[in-house]
Amino acid sequence: MIDIGSLDLQPEETSALVADLNLKHLVGTFFVQNTVSVTPRHRFIALGASVPEVARQAGRFSRTTAGWAWGFNPLPEELHMDFDRLKRPNQEILKRHGLTVHQVHLHPLEGAQYHETTCTTPLKTVVDLIVHHENLALDYLPTTLSDAPYGCTPESIISYIQETPYVRNKDRAVDIVKVVEALSRIR
C-alpha cells in the first residue's frame, strides 16, 4: 500500500507514477497494486490514515464507509463517522476533511477496532445500511449476505433489529432483510 500524498508530487507526476506502477485507488491518497486483493485490513489502515487524528481517536467509521471497509459496498463519495453525543468534536474541521458527522450514543459492543481505526461491527453496519441506505442495501447486500460474512445471517440481522431499541422503522427494516434474503438465493 502506498500513500502517494506523502510523496510531494505534482498531479502529472502522480498520474504517471500510478500508471507506471499499475496502481489502483483505495481511499484518499492511498493506492495498492492492481494485483493485490484488497482486504478489510487494507481498508482500515487507509481509512485511519486519511482522517485527522482527532477523528480517529474520538469517532468510528459508520454506515456506507464501514460497509466499504468490511467489503459490503463500493467506496462512498463521502466518509461517514459517528461521534458520541457527549464528546462533540469541532465539526468544521471534520467537514473540511470530507467527513459526514453523526452524533450518536456510542455503544462499546457496536464498534470493532482494527489497526487503531474503529468502525461499526459488521452486524451494526448491515443494519445501518438497511435503515439509512435502503437502495444501496438492496443493490449490494444480496450478494454479500449469500455467504453470511462475519456471522451476518438474515436471522441475526432480524434479531438485532428487533432487540435494539433505537433502530428506526423496525418493520420496514425487517421487510428489507427478507427481500435481501430472497434476492441472495436468486443470485
PDB file of C-alpha atoms in Angstrom:
ATOM      1  CA  MET A   1       0.000   0.000   0.000  1.00  0.00           C
ATOM      2  CA  ILE A   2       1.334   3.402  -0.973  1.00  0.00           C
ATOM      3  CA  ASP A   3       0.369   6.828   0.380  1.00  0.00           C
ATOM      4  CA  ILE A   4       1.010   8.915  -2.708  1.00  0.00           C
ATOM      5  CA  GLY A   5       0.103  12.072  -0.801  1.00  0.00           C
ATOM      6  CA  SER A   6       3.261  11.704   1.283  1.00  0.00           C
ATOM      7  CA  LEU A   7       5.496  11.833  -1.821  1.00  0.00           C
ATOM      8  CA  ASP A   8       5.031  15.565  -2.565  1.00  0.00           C
ATOM      9  CA  LEU A   9       4.480  15.071  -6.309  1.00  0.00           C
ATOM     10  CA  GLN A  10       2.811  17.270  -8.896  1.00  0.00           C
ATOM     11  CA  PRO A  11      -0.519  15.943 -10.275  1.00  0.00           C
ATOM     12  CA  GLU A  12       1.088  14.881 -13.561  1.00  0.00           C
ATOM     13  CA  GLU A  13       3.857  13.043 -11.722  1.00  0.00           C
ATOM     14  CA  THR A  14       1.263  11.322  -9.536  1.00  0.00           C
ATOM     15  CA  SER A  15      -0.690  10.169 -12.592  1.00  0.00           C
ATOM     16  CA  ALA A  16       2.493   8.885 -14.221  1.00  0.00           C
ATOM     17  CA  LEU A  17       3.516   7.023 -11.055  1.00  0.00           C
ATOM     18  CA  VAL A  18       0.081   5.409 -10.746  1.00  0.00           C
ATOM     19  CA  ALA A  19       0.243   4.280 -14.371  1.00  0.00           C
ATOM     20  CA  ASP A  20       3.883   3.109 -14.194  1.00  0.00           C
ATOM     21  CA  LEU A  21       3.351   1.065 -11.037  1.00  0.00           C
ATOM     22  CA  ASN A  22      -0.062  -0.219 -12.169  1.00  0.00           C
ATOM     23  CA  LEU A  23      -1.812   1.054  -9.029  1.00  0.00           C
ATOM     24  CA  LYS A  24      -5.492   1.224  -8.177  1.00  0.00           C
ATOM     25  CA  HIS A  25      -7.063   3.820  -5.882  1.00  0.00           C
ATOM     26  CA  LEU A  26      -8.065   2.711  -2.397  1.00  0.00           C
ATOM     27  CA  VAL A  27      -9.176   5.825  -0.463  1.00  0.00           C
ATOM     28  CA  GLY A  28      -7.836   9.347  -0.077  1.00  0.00           C
ATOM     29  CA  THR A  29      -4.234   9.331  -1.270  1.00  0.00           C
ATOM     30  CA  PHE A  30      -3.779   5.584  -0.744  1.00  0.00           C
ATOM     31  CA  PHE A  31      -3.196   3.194  -3.627  1.00  0.00           C
ATOM     32  CA  VAL A  32      -2.405  -0.507  -3.955  1.00  0.00           C
ATOM     33  CA  GLN A  33      -1.014  -2.573  -6.802  1.00  0.00           C
ATOM     34  CA  ASN A  34      -3.637  -3.940  -9.167  1.00  0.00           C
ATOM     35  CA  THR A  35      -2.557  -7.478  -8.329  1.00  0.00           C
ATOM     36  CA  VAL A  36      -3.339  -7.051  -4.619  1.00  0.00           C
ATOM     37  CA  SER A  37      -6.619  -8.457  -3.369  1.00  0.00           C
ATOM     38  CA  VAL A  38      -7.839  -5.664  -1.086  1.00  0.00           C
ATOM     39  CA  THR A  39      -8.940  -6.852   2.360  1.00  0.00           C
ATOM     40  CA  PRO A  40     -10.627  -5.096   5.294  1.00  0.00           C
ATOM     41  CA  ARG A  41      -7.135  -4.722   6.775  1.00  0.00           C
ATOM     42  CA  HIS A  42      -6.033  -2.544   3.844  1.00  0.00           C
ATOM     43  CA  ARG A  43      -9.227  -0.509   4.040  1.00  0.00           C
ATOM     44  CA  PHE A  44      -8.992   0.053   7.812  1.00  0.00           C
ATOM     45  CA  ILE A  45      -5.380   1.211   7.612  1.00  0.00           C
ATOM     46  CA  ALA A  46      -6.092   3.572   4.717  1.00  0.00           C
ATOM     47  CA  LEU A  47      -9.243   4.990   6.344  1.00  0.00           C
ATOM     48  CA  GLY A  48      -7.494   5.634   9.640  1.00  0.00           C
ATOM     49  CA  ALA A  49      -4.585   7.392   7.976  1.00  0.00           C
ATOM     50  CA  SER A  50      -6.819   9.532   5.754  1.00  0.00           C
ATOM     51  CA  VAL A  51      -8.611  11.406   8.555  1.00  0.00           C
ATOM     52  CA  PRO A  52      -7.329  13.784  11.242  1.00  0.00           C
ATOM     53  CA  GLU A  53      -6.070  12.157  14.418  1.00  0.00           C
ATOM     54  CA  VAL A  54      -8.858  13.754  16.481  1.00  0.00           C
ATOM     55  CA  ALA A  55     -11.413  11.975  14.298  1.00  0.00           C
ATOM     56  CA  ARG A  56      -9.625   8.636  14.514  1.00  0.00           C
ATOM     57  CA  GLN A  57      -9.365   8.849  18.302  1.00  0.00           C
ATOM     58  CA  ALA A  58     -12.859  10.145  19.088  1.00  0.00           C
ATOM     59  CA  GLY A  59     -15.033   8.554  16.424  1.00  0.00           C
ATOM     60  CA  ARG A  60     -15.776   5.435  14.486  1.00  0.00           C
ATOM     61  CA  PHE A  61     -16.444   4.906  10.798  1.00  0.00           C
ATOM     62  CA  SER A  62     -20.057   4.010  10.099  1.00  0.00           C
ATOM     63  CA  ARG A  63     -22.766   3.454   7.508  1.00  0.00           C
ATOM     64  CA  THR A  64     -21.545   3.290   3.898  1.00  0.00           C
ATOM     65  CA  THR A  65     -17.922   3.895   4.939  1.00  0.00           C
ATOM     66  CA  ALA A  66     -17.998   0.937   7.322  1.00  0.00           C
ATOM     67  CA  GLY A  67     -19.795  -1.053   4.618  1.00  0.00           C
ATOM     68  CA  TRP A  68     -16.892  -0.351   2.274  1.00  0.00           C
ATOM     69  CA  ALA A  69     -14.322  -1.247   4.937  1.00  0.00           C
ATOM     70  CA  TRP A  70     -15.987  -4.626   5.525  1.00  0.00           C
ATOM     71  CA  GLY A  71     -16.358  -5.212   1.773  1.00  0.00           C
ATOM     72  CA  PHE A  72     -20.159  -4.917   1.582  1.00  0.00           C
ATOM     73  CA  ASN A  73     -20.422  -1.996  -0.862  1.00  0.00           C
ATOM     74  CA  PRO A  74     -18.275   0.277  -3.066  1.00  0.00           C
ATOM     75  CA  LEU A  75     -16.376   3.268  -1.685  1.00  0.00           C
ATOM     76  CA  PRO A  76     -18.876   6.056  -0.926  1.00  0.00           C
ATOM     77  CA  GLU A  77     -18.413   9.625  -2.121  1.00  0.00           C
ATOM     78  CA  GLU A  78     -18.351  10.902   1.454  1.00  0.00           C
ATOM     79  CA  LEU A  79     -16.957   9.281   4.572  1.00  0.00           C
ATOM     80  CA  HIS A  80     -19.375   8.762   7.473  1.00  0.00           C
ATOM     81  CA  MET A  81     -18.232   8.842  11.095  1.00  0.00           C
ATOM     82  CA  ASP A  82     -20.124   8.518  14.374  1.00  0.00           C
ATOM     83  CA  PHE A  83     -19.149  10.599  17.392  1.00  0.00           C
ATOM     84  CA  ASP A  84     -20.509  10.370  20.903  1.00  0.00           C
ATOM     85  CA  ARG A  85     -23.126  12.991  21.710  1.00  0.00           C
ATOM     86  CA  LEU A  86     -21.237  13.809  24.898  1.00  0.00           C
ATOM     87  CA  LYS A  87     -17.868  14.402  23.172  1.00  0.00           C
ATOM     88  CA  ARG A  88     -18.631  16.582  20.182  1.00  0.00           C
ATOM     89  CA  PRO A  89     -15.541  17.361  18.122  1.00  0.00           C
ATOM     90  CA  ASN A  90     -15.170  20.533  16.076  1.00  0.00           C
ATOM     91  CA  GLN A  91     -17.405  19.646  13.144  1.00  0.00           C
ATOM     92  CA  GLU A  92     -15.972  22.307  10.830  1.00  0.00           C
ATOM     93  CA  ILE A  93     -12.535  20.673  10.988  1.00  0.00           C
ATOM     94  CA  LEU A  94     -14.054  17.295  10.182  1.00  0.00           C
ATOM     95  CA  LYS A  95     -16.187  18.643   7.329  1.00  0.00           C
ATOM     96  CA  ARG A  96     -13.063  20.165   5.751  1.00  0.00           C
ATOM     97  CA  HIS A  97     -11.701  16.618   5.557  1.00  0.00           C
ATOM     98  CA  GLY A  98     -14.842  15.435   3.754  1.00  0.00           C
ATOM     99  CA  LEU A  99     -16.429  13.683   6.721  1.00  0.00           C
ATOM    100  CA  THR A 100     -20.159  13.421   7.301  1.00  0.00           C
ATOM    101  CA  VAL A 101     -20.630  13.521  11.062  1.00  0.00           C
ATOM    102  CA  HIS A 102     -23.351  11.695  13.018  1.00  0.00           C
ATOM    103  CA  GLN A 103     -23.906  12.417  16.724  1.00  0.00           C
ATOM    104  CA  VAL A 104     -24.960   9.156  18.406  1.00  0.00           C
ATOM    105  CA  HIS A 105     -24.661   7.310  21.682  1.00  0.00           C
ATOM    106  CA  LEU A 106     -21.657   5.060  21.090  1.00  0.00           C
ATOM    107  CA  HIS A 107     -22.224   1.579  22.433  1.00  0.00           C
ATOM    108  CA  PRO A 108     -18.956  -0.284  23.059  1.00  0.00           C
ATOM    109  CA  LEU A 109     -20.234  -3.596  21.678  1.00  0.00           C
ATOM    110  CA  GLU A 110     -21.114  -1.985  18.332  1.00  0.00           C
ATOM    111  CA  GLY A 111     -17.560  -0.995  17.458  1.00  0.00           C
ATOM    112  CA  ALA A 112     -14.648  -3.048  16.174  1.00  0.00           C
ATOM    113  CA  GLN A 113     -11.107  -1.723  16.330  1.00  0.00           C
ATOM    114  CA  TYR A 114      -8.532  -2.732  13.781  1.00  0.00           C
ATOM    115  CA  HIS A 115      -5.114  -1.145  13.422  1.00  0.00           C
ATOM    116  CA  GLU A 116      -6.033   1.892  15.587  1.00  0.00           C
ATOM    117  CA  THR A 117      -9.153   2.541  13.496  1.00  0.00           C
ATOM    118  CA  THR A 118     -12.628   1.965  14.906  1.00  0.00           C
ATOM    119  CA  CYS A 119     -15.559   1.017  12.737  1.00  0.00           C
ATOM    120  CA  THR A 120     -19.059  -0.236  13.428  1.00  0.00           C
ATOM    121  CA  THR A 121     -19.245  -4.019  13.707  1.00  0.00           C
ATOM    122  CA  PRO A 122     -20.342  -5.913  10.592  1.00  0.00           C
ATOM    123  CA  LEU A 123     -23.798  -6.573  12.072  1.00  0.00           C
ATOM    124  CA  LYS A 124     -24.325  -2.929  13.072  1.00  0.00           C
ATOM    125  CA  THR A 125     -23.044  -1.867   9.642  1.00  0.00           C
ATOM    126  CA  VAL A 126     -25.507  -4.105   7.792  1.00  0.00           C
ATOM    127  CA  VAL A 127     -28.389  -2.755   9.884  1.00  0.00           C
ATOM    128  CA  ASP A 128     -27.233   0.839   9.245  1.00  0.00           C
ATOM    129  CA  LEU A 129     -27.164   0.162   5.505  1.00  0.00           C
ATOM    130  CA  ILE A 130     -30.661  -1.310   5.637  1.00  0.00           C
ATOM    131  CA  VAL A 131     -32.108   1.541   7.741  1.00  0.00           C
ATOM    132  CA  HIS A 132     -30.274   4.545   6.254  1.00  0.00           C
ATOM    133  CA  HIS A 133     -29.343   3.435   2.716  1.00  0.00           C
ATOM    134  CA  GLU A 134     -32.130   1.137   1.549  1.00  0.00           C
ATOM    135  CA  ASN A 135     -31.286   1.261  -2.184  1.00  0.00           C
ATOM    136  CA  LEU A 136     -27.615   0.505  -1.545  1.00  0.00           C
ATOM    137  CA  ALA A 137     -28.622  -2.386   0.714  1.00  0.00           C
ATOM    138  CA  LEU A 138     -30.890  -3.840  -1.963  1.00  0.00           C
ATOM    139  CA  ASP A 139     -28.155  -3.486  -4.605  1.00  0.00           C
ATOM    140  CA  TYR A 140     -25.178  -4.948  -2.731  1.00  0.00           C
ATOM    141  CA  LEU A 141     -26.258  -6.948   0.305  1.00  0.00           C
ATOM    142  CA  PRO A 142     -27.880  -9.897  -1.531  1.00  0.00           C
ATOM    143  CA  THR A 143     -24.501 -10.896  -2.975  1.00  0.00           C
ATOM    144  CA  THR A 144     -22.665 -10.183   0.264  1.00  0.00           C
ATOM    145  CA  LEU A 145     -25.095 -11.944   2.589  1.00  0.00           C
ATOM    146  CA  SER A 146     -25.352 -15.069   0.464  1.00  0.00           C
ATOM    147  CA  ASP A 147     -22.080 -16.108   2.177  1.00  0.00           C
ATOM    148  CA  ALA A 148     -23.170 -14.823   5.646  1.00  0.00           C
ATOM    149  CA  PRO A 149     -19.889 -12.951   6.261  1.00  0.00           C
ATOM    150  CA  TYR A 150     -18.906 -12.242   9.855  1.00  0.00           C
ATOM    151  CA  GLY A 151     -21.990 -14.130  11.069  1.00  0.00           C
ATOM    152  CA  CYS A 152     -24.399 -11.708   9.362  1.00  0.00           C
ATOM    153  CA  THR A 153     -27.199 -14.140   8.675  1.00  0.00           C
ATOM    154  CA  PRO A 154     -30.739 -12.927   7.980  1.00  0.00           C
ATOM    155  CA  GLU A 155     -31.773 -14.355  11.362  1.00  0.00           C
ATOM    156  CA  SER A 156     -29.064 -12.474  13.274  1.00  0.00           C
ATOM    157  CA  ILE A 157     -29.866  -9.238  11.426  1.00  0.00           C
ATOM    158  CA  ILE A 158     -33.607  -9.513  12.163  1.00  0.00           C
ATOM    159  CA  SER A 159     -32.864 -10.357  15.790  1.00  0.00           C
ATOM    160  CA  TYR A 160     -30.587  -7.303  16.116  1.00  0.00           C
ATOM    161  CA  ILE A 161     -33.240  -5.047  14.550  1.00  0.00           C
ATOM    162  CA  GLN A 162     -35.981  -6.339  16.833  1.00  0.00           C
ATOM    163  CA  GLU A 163     -33.923  -6.285  20.050  1.00  0.00           C
ATOM    164  CA  THR A 164     -32.203  -2.911  19.609  1.00  0.00           C
ATOM    165  CA  PRO A 165     -34.447  -0.137  20.920  1.00  0.00           C
ATOM    166  CA  TYR A 166     -33.042   2.756  18.874  1.00  0.00           C
ATOM    167  CA  VAL A 167     -33.309   1.141  15.412  1.00  0.00           C
ATOM    168  CA  ARG A 168     -35.817   3.169  13.393  1.00  0.00           C
ATOM    169  CA  ASN A 169     -38.612   1.758  11.238  1.00  0.00           C
ATOM    170  CA  LYS A 170     -38.187  -1.790  12.515  1.00  0.00           C
ATOM    171  CA  ASP A 171     -40.987  -3.298  10.414  1.00  0.00           C
ATOM    172  CA  ARG A 172     -39.642  -1.753   7.205  1.00  0.00           C
ATOM    173  CA  ALA A 173     -36.103  -2.884   8.077  1.00  0.00           C
ATOM    174  CA  VAL A 174     -37.250  -6.473   8.676  1.00  0.00           C
ATOM    175  CA  ASP A 175     -39.115  -6.419   5.344  1.00  0.00           C
ATOM    176  CA  ILE A 176     -35.927  -5.278   3.587  1.00  0.00           C
ATOM    177  CA  VAL A 177     -33.939  -8.102   5.224  1.00  0.00           C
ATOM    178  CA  LYS A 178     -36.492 -10.588   3.892  1.00  0.00           C
ATOM    179  CA  VAL A 179     -36.221  -9.106   0.370  1.00  0.00           C
ATOM    180  CA  VAL A 180     -32.419  -9.193   0.576  1.00  0.00           C
ATOM    181  CA  GLU A 181     -32.556 -12.815   1.735  1.00  0.00           C
ATOM    182  CA  ALA A 182     -34.819 -13.757  -1.186  1.00  0.00           C
ATOM    183  CA  LEU A 183     -32.549 -11.923  -3.638  1.00  0.00           C
ATOM    184  CA  SER A 184     -29.470 -13.656  -2.206  1.00  0.00           C
ATOM    185  CA  ARG A 185     -30.983 -17.036  -3.045  1.00  0.00           C
ATOM    186  CA  ILE A 186     -31.576 -15.937  -6.642  1.00  0.00           C
ATOM    187  CA  ARG A 187     -28.070 -14.510  -7.245  1.00  0.00           C
TER     188      ARG A 187
END
